[in-house]
Coordinates of C-alpha atoms and ligand atoms in Angstrom, one line a residue:
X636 CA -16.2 19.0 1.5
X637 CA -14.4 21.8 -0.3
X638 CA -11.7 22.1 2.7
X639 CA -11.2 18.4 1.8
X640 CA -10.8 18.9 -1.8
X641 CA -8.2 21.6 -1.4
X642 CA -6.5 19.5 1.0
X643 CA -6.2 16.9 -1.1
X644 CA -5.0 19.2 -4.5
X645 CA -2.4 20.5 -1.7
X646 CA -0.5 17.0 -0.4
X647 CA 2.5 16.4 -1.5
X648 CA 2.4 12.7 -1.6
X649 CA 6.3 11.9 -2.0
X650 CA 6.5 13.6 1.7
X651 CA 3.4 11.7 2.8
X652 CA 4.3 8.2 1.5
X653 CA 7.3 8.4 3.6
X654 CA 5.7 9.5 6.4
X655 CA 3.2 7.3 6.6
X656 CA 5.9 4.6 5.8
X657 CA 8.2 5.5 9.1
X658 CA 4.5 6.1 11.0
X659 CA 3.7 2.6 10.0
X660 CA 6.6 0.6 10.6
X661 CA 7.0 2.4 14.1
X662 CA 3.7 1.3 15.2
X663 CA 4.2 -1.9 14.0
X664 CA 7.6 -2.8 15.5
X665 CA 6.8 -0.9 18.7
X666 CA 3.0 -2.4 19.0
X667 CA 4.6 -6.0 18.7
X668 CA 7.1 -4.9 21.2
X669 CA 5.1 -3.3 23.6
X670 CA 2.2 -6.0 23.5
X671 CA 5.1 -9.2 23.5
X672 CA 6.0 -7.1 26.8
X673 CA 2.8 -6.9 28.3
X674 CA 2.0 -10.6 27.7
X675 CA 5.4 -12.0 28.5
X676 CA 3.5 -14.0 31.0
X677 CA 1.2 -15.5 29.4
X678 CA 4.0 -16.6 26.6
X679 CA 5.8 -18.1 28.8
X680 CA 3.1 -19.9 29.9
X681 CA 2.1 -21.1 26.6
X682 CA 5.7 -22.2 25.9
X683 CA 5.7 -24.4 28.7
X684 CA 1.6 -25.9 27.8
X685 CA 3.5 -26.6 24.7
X686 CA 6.3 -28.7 25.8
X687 CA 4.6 -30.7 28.4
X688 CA 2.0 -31.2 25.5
X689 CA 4.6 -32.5 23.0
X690 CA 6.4 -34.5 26.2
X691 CA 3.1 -36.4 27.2
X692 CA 2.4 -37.6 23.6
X693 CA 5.9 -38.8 23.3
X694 CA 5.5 -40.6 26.5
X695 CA 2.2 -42.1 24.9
X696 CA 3.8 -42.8 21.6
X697 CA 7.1 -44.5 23.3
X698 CA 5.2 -46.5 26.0
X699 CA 2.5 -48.2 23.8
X700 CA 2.7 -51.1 25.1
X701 CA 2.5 -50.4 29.1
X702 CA -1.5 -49.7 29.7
X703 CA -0.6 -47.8 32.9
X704 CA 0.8 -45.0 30.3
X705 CA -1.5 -45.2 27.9
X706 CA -4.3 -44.7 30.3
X707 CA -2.2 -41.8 31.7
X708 CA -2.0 -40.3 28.0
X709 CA -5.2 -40.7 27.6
X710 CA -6.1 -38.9 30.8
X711 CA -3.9 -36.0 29.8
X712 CA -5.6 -36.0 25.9
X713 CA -8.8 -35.1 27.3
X714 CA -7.4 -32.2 28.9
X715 CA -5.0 -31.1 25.8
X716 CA -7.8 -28.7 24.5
X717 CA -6.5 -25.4 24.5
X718 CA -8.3 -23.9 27.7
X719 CA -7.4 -20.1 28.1
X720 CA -8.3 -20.9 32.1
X721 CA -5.2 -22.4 32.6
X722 CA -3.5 -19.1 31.7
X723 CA -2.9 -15.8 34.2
X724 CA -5.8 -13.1 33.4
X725 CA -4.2 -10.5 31.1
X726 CA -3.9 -7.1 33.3
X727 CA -6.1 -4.3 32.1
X728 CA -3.2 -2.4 30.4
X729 CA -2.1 -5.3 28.6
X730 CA -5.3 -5.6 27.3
X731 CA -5.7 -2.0 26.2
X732 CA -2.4 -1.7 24.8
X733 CA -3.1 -5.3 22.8
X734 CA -6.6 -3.6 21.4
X735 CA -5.3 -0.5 20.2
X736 CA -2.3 -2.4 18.9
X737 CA -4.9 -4.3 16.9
X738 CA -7.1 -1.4 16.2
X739 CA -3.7 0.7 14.8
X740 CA -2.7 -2.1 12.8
X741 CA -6.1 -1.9 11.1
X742 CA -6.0 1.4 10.5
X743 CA -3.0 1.1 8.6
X744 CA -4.2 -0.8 5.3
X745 CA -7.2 1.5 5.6
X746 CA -4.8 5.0 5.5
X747 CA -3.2 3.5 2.8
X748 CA -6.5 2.8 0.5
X749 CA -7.1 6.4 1.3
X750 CA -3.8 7.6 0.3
X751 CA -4.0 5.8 -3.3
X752 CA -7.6 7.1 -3.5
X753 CA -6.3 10.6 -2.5
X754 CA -3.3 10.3 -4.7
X755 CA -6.0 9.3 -7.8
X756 CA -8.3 12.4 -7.1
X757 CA -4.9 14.7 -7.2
X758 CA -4.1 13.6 -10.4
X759 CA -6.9 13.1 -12.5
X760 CA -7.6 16.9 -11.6
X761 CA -4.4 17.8 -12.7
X762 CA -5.1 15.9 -15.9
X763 CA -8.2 17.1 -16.5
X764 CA -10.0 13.7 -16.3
X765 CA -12.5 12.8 -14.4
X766 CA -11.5 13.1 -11.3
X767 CA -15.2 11.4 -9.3
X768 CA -14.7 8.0 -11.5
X769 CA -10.8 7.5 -11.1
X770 CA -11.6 7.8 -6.8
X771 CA -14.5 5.9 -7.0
X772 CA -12.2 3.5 -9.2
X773 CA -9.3 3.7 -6.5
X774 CA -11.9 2.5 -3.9
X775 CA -12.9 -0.8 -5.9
X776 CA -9.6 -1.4 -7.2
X777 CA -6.6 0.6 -5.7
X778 CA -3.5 -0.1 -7.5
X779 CA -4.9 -1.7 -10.2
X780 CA -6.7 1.6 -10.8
X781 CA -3.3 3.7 -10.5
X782 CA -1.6 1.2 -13.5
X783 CA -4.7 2.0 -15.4
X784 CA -4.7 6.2 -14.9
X785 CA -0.8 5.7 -15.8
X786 CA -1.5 4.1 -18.9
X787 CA -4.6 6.4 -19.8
X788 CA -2.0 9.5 -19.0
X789 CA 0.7 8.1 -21.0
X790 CA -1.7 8.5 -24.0
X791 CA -1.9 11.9 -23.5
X792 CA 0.0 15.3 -24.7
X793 CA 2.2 16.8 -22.2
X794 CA 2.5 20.9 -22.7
X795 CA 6.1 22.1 -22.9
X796 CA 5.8 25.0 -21.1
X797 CA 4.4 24.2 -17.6
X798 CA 4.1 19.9 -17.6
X799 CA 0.0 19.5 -17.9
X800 CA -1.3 17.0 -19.0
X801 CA -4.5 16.8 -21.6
X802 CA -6.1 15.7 -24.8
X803 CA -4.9 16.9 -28.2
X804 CA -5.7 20.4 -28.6
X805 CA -4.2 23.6 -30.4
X806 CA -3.1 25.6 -26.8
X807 CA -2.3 24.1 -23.8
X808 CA -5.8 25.0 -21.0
X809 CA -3.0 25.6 -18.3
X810 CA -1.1 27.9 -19.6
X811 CA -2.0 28.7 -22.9
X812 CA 1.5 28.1 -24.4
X813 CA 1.0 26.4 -28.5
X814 CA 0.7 22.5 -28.2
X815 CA 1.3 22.2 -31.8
X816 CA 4.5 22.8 -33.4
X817 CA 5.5 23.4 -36.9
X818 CA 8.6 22.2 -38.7
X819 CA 10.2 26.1 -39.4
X820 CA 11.5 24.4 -42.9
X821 CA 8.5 23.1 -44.3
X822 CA 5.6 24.3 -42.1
X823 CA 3.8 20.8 -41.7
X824 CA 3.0 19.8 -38.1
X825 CA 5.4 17.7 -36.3
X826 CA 5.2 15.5 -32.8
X827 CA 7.5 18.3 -30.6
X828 CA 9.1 14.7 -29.1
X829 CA 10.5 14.1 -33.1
X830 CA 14.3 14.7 -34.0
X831 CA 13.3 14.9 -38.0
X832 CA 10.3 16.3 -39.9
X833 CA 8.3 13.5 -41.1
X834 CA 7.2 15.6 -44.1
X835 CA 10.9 17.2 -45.2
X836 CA 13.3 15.0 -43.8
X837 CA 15.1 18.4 -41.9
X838 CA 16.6 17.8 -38.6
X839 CA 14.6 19.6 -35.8
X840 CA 16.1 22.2 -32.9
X841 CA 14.4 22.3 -30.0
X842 CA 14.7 25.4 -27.9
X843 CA 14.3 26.2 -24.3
X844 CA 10.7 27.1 -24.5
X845 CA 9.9 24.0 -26.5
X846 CA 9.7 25.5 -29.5
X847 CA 10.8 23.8 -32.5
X848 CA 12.5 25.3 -35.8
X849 CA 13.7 23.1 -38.5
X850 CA 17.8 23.0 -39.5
X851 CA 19.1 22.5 -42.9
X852 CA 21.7 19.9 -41.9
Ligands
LIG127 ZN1 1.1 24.7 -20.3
LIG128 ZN1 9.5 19.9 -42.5

């Protein structure tokens, strides 16, 4: 369980979403080619069923009044259930290569619950939230649970120094850097993100490190 974990804290998920992108979209297109392929046949087949089909009801439909046809029509209703023993036998590759087609394409929806859930886990522990209730959260409601952690991440304070993300506190728990910054004219605390000092009214530098002095202007 604790490989998993590190796996998980190590993807980079830009790479992976691509990957699994091109993965998915080559199984797909190549599947659907592959199995059309293998089962030429027995489209053909059905193509033709379908126009006689269509033909014979027209011939019913046109010829009402001659009983001869109608009877005929008739006949041929009876037998218009769709009756897979009219069709050639699939060969046994065509029928493999049609169940793993079927069983890839399944797959597919389920990597990518397990990528958002995966995705979730990464970054809630980067946050510091709780990193159990946002997967378990991803499993019920997938994106819907990603829109939510964005919004509950918005709401929090980002450290200057190294990007973390966490509640309101004096230092940042990464790397320790101040999260609070003080206007340098008039010493009140001041949002780092603010071009003025609410409490002097002096413009605000911001320096490399995030630091923030206030100007006389
Ligand atoms: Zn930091
Ligand atoms: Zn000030």
């Amino acid at each position: 369980m604790n490989k998993l974990q590190t796996k998980i804290m190590e993807m980079d998920f830009k790479k992976t979403a691509i990957q699994f992108i091109l993965l998915s979209l080559i199984i797909v297109v190549l599947g659907g080619i592959l199995t059309g392929l293998m089962f030429r046949t027995q489209i053909n087949e059905a193509i033709t069923y379908h126009q006689t089909y269509e033909n014979s009801r027209e011939n019913v439909r046109y010829d009402g009044e001659n009983r001869e046809y109608r009877e005929r029509g008739h006949d041929h209703e009876e037998s218009d259930y769709f009756d897979l023993g009219q069709f050639t036998k699939p060969t046994i590759g065509a029928t493999i290569v049609s169940i793993t087609y079927a069983f890839l394409c399944l797959l597919i929806p389920l990597a990518y619950w397990l990528l958002v859930m995966a995705w979730l886990y990464q970054a809630a522990s980067k946050t510091a939230m709780n990193k159990t209730l946002w997967t378990i959260l991803g499993l019920f409601f997938n994106l819907a649970a990603v829109i939510a952690f964005l919004i509950v991440r918005s709401l929090l304070s980002v450290c200057s120094s190294c990007g973390a993300y966490q509640k309101a506190g004096t230092f940042c728990r990464t790397c320790g850097a101040s999260l609070q910054f003080k206007c340098a004219e008039c010493g009140a605390l001041i949002d780092e993100k603010d071009t003025y000092c609410s409490h002097c009214g002096k413009l605000i530098m911001h320096d490399n490190k995030g630091k923030s002095t206030g100007l006389n202007h």
